[in-house]
C-alpha positions in Angstrom: -18.1 11.4 -17.7 -16.8 10.6 -14.1 -13.3 11.4 -13.2 -10.9 8.5 -13.6 -9.4 6.5 -10.8 -5.7 7.0 -10.3 -3.6 3.9 -9.4 0.0 4.5 -8.6 2.7 1.8 -8.3 6.3 1.9 -7.4 7.7 0.2 -10.6 6.7 -0.5 -14.2 6.1 -4.3 -13.6 3.5 -3.5 -11.0 1.8 -0.9 -13.3 1.7 -3.5 -16.1 0.1 -6.0 -13.8 -2.6 -3.5 -12.8 -3.2 -2.4 -16.4 -3.7 -6.1 -17.3 -6.8 -6.3 -15.1 -8.1 -2.7 -14.8 -10.6 -0.9 -17.0 -8.4 1.2 -19.3 -11.3 3.6 -20.0 -11.7 4.6 -16.4 -8.4 3.8 -14.5 -5.1 5.6 -15.0 -2.1 3.6 -13.9 1.3 5.3 -13.3 4.6 4.1 -11.7 6.0 6.9 -9.5 9.2 5.4 -8.0 10.3 3.3 -5.0 10.1 4.5 -1.5 7.8 6.9 0.4 9.5 10.2 -0.8 9.3 9.3 -4.5 5.8 8.0 -4.0 4.6 11.2 -2.3 6.3 13.5 -4.8 5.1 11.5 -7.9 1.5 11.2 -6.6 1.4 14.9 -5.8 2.6 15.8 -9.3 -0.1 13.7 -10.9 -2.8 15.1 -8.6 -1.7 18.6 -9.5 -2.0 18.0 -13.2 -5.3 16.1 -13.3 -8.6 15.4 -11.6 -9.3 12.0 -10.2 -12.1 10.1 -8.4 -9.7 8.6 -5.9 -6.1 7.3 -5.5 -5.1 3.7 -5.0 -1.5 2.7 -4.0 -1.1 -0.7 -5.5 1.7 -3.3 -5.8 3.3 -6.3 -4.3 4.3 -6.6 -0.7 5.7 -8.7 2.1 3.2 -10.4 4.3 3.4 -11.0 8.0 3.5 -14.8 8.7 0.3 -16.0 10.2 -1.6 -12.9 9.0 -1.2 -12.6 5.2 0.1 -15.7 3.3 2.0 -15.5 0.0 -0.5 -15.1 -2.8 -3.0 -13.2 -0.7 -4.6 -9.9 -1.6 -4.5 -7.2 1.1 -6.6 -4.1 1.6 -5.0 -1.6 3.9 -7.3 -0.2 6.6 -4.5 2.2 7.5 -1.2 3.1 5.9 1.4 3.4 8.7 4.9 5.0 8.5 6.5 2.4 10.7 9.9 3.9 10.9 8.9 7.6 11.3 10.1 8.6 14.7 13.2 8.3 16.8 15.3 5.7 18.6 15.6 5.9 22.4 17.2 3.8 25.2 13.7 2.4 25.9 13.0 1.5 22.3 11.4 3.2 19.2 9.4 6.4 19.7 6.8 7.0 17.0 6.4 10.5 15.7 3.2 11.0 17.7 5.1 10.6 21.0 7.6 13.3 19.8 4.7 15.7 19.1 5.5 16.2 15.4 2.5 14.8 13.7 1.0 11.4 12.8 2.5 8.2 11.4 -0.7 6.8 10.1 -3.4 7.7 7.6 -6.8 5.9 7.5 -8.2 4.5 4.2 -11.3 6.0 2.8 -14.2 4.0 4.3 -16.3 4.0 1.1 -13.4 2.7 -1.0 -12.6 0.1 1.7 -16.3 -1.0 1.8 -16.6 -1.2 -2.0 -13.4 -3.2 -2.5 -14.0 -5.5 0.5 -17.4 -6.4 -1.1 -15.8 -6.9 -4.5 -12.9 -8.9 -3.1 -14.4 -10.9 -0.3 -11.3 -13.1 0.1 -9.0 -10.1 0.6 -7.4 -9.7 4.0 -7.9 -6.3 5.7 -5.5 -4.7 8.2 -2.7 -2.1 8.5 0.0 -1.9 5.8 3.3 -0.7 7.0 5.5 1.7 5.0 9.2 1.4 5.5 12.1 3.0 3.7 14.2 -0.1 4.4 12.7 -3.5 3.6 12.8 -5.9 6.5 15.3 -8.7 6.1 15.9 -10.1 9.6 13.7 -12.2 11.8 14.3 -10.0 14.8 13.1 -6.9 13.0 10.0 -8.8 11.6 9.2 -9.9 15.1 9.6 -6.4 16.5 7.3 -5.0 13.9 4.7 -7.7 14.4 4.7 -6.9 18.1 4.6 -3.1 17.7 1.8 -3.3 15.1 -0.6 -6.2 16.0 -3.0 -5.1 13.2 -0.3 -5.1 10.5 -0.8 -7.6 7.7 1.8 -6.4 5.2 4.9 -4.3 4.6 5.7 -2.1 1.5 7.6 1.1 0.8 5.2 3.6 -0.8 1.7 3.6 0.8 2.1 6.3 3.4 3.8 8.5 0.8 0.9 8.1 -1.6 -1.6 8.6 1.3 0.1 11.8 2.3 -0.2 13.3 -1.2 -3.8 12.2 -1.4 -4.7 13.6 2.0 -3.1 16.9 1.1 -5.2 17.1 -2.1 -8.4 15.9 -0.2 -8.7 12.9 -2.4 -10.0 9.5 -1.2 -7.2 6.9 -0.7 -6.7 3.2 -0.2 -3.7 0.8 -0.4 -4.0 -2.5 -2.3 -1.3 -5.1 -2.1 -0.7 -8.7 -3.1 1.8 -10.8 -1.1 4.9 -12.1 -2.9 7.0 -13.2 0.1 6.9 -13.5 3.9 8.4 -10.7 5.9 11.7 -11.7 7.5 15.0 -13.1 6.3 15.4 -12.4 2.6 15.1 -15.7 0.8 14.6 -14.9 -2.9 14.0 -18.6 -3.7 10.8 -18.4 -1.6 9.4 -15.3 -3.4 6.4 -15.9 -5.7 6.5 -12.8 -7.9 4.6 -14.4 -10.8 1.8 -15.4 -8.5 1.7 -12.0 -6.8 1.5 -10.1 -10.1 -1.2 -12.4 -11.3 -3.2 -11.8 -8.1 -2.6 -8.0 -8.6 -4.1 -8.2 -12.1 -7.1 -10.1 -10.8 -7.7 -7.7 -7.9 -7.4 -4.7 -10.3 -10.3 -6.0 -12.3 -12.6 -4.9 -9.4 -11.2 -1.4 -9.0 -13.5 0.7 -11.2 -16.7 -1.3 -10.3 -15.9 -0.9 -6.6 -14.5 2.6 -6.6 -15.9 4.3 -9.6 
C-alpha cells in the first residue's frame, strides 16, 4: 500500500473542510497550529513519527486584489517568508541579502503539475507566509510591489515547507481565498465559501498526488 499523503492545516475548521473532500483511506489531515513556528514544529513531529508520500499545507488565505479573488483556489509555486529579514533606512532587507539563508522554498514540480491538471481553474503563484496578518492598505501595497508573483498571504506555508524540506519530502501549498489582503473588514470575508472551495479542491489531492 502506498504511503499516505499528509495534509497539515493551522486550525481544526480547516482540517474538517479538507477531510470533507479528501480520500480518508489515503489522506491524513492534521491541524498543527497557527503561525510559521507552530507549523514547522508540528509538521516536523508528524514527519518524525510516520512515513508519507508528500506534505500539503492547506487552508484559507487572503488574496491579493487583482490576482486572486475571494473564492478562488490557489496553488503555491513557492512559499515565501515575506517578513524574514531586517529593516534598514532604505527599506526591508530579505534574509538573502543578509547572507543568512533563503526566504523561499519551491513547490515540488510533480505535485504542482498534478494538482494544476486536476484543478484547472486554480491560480498559481507565490504564497507569502507572514507572522502578522496584513491589515493596512499601505502594507498590502508594499507586499504587492515587493512580490509581483504573489497571489495570496497566509501564516504557515513556509514553516511547513521548511519541515518537509528538512525531511526530504515533496511539498506544496494549497489555499482558498476568504478575503482580500488589506484593511481588515470582517463583513467582507467569505469563510463559508472559502471552506467549501477547500473541500472541493481536497477531493483532487490523492488522485493528483498519490
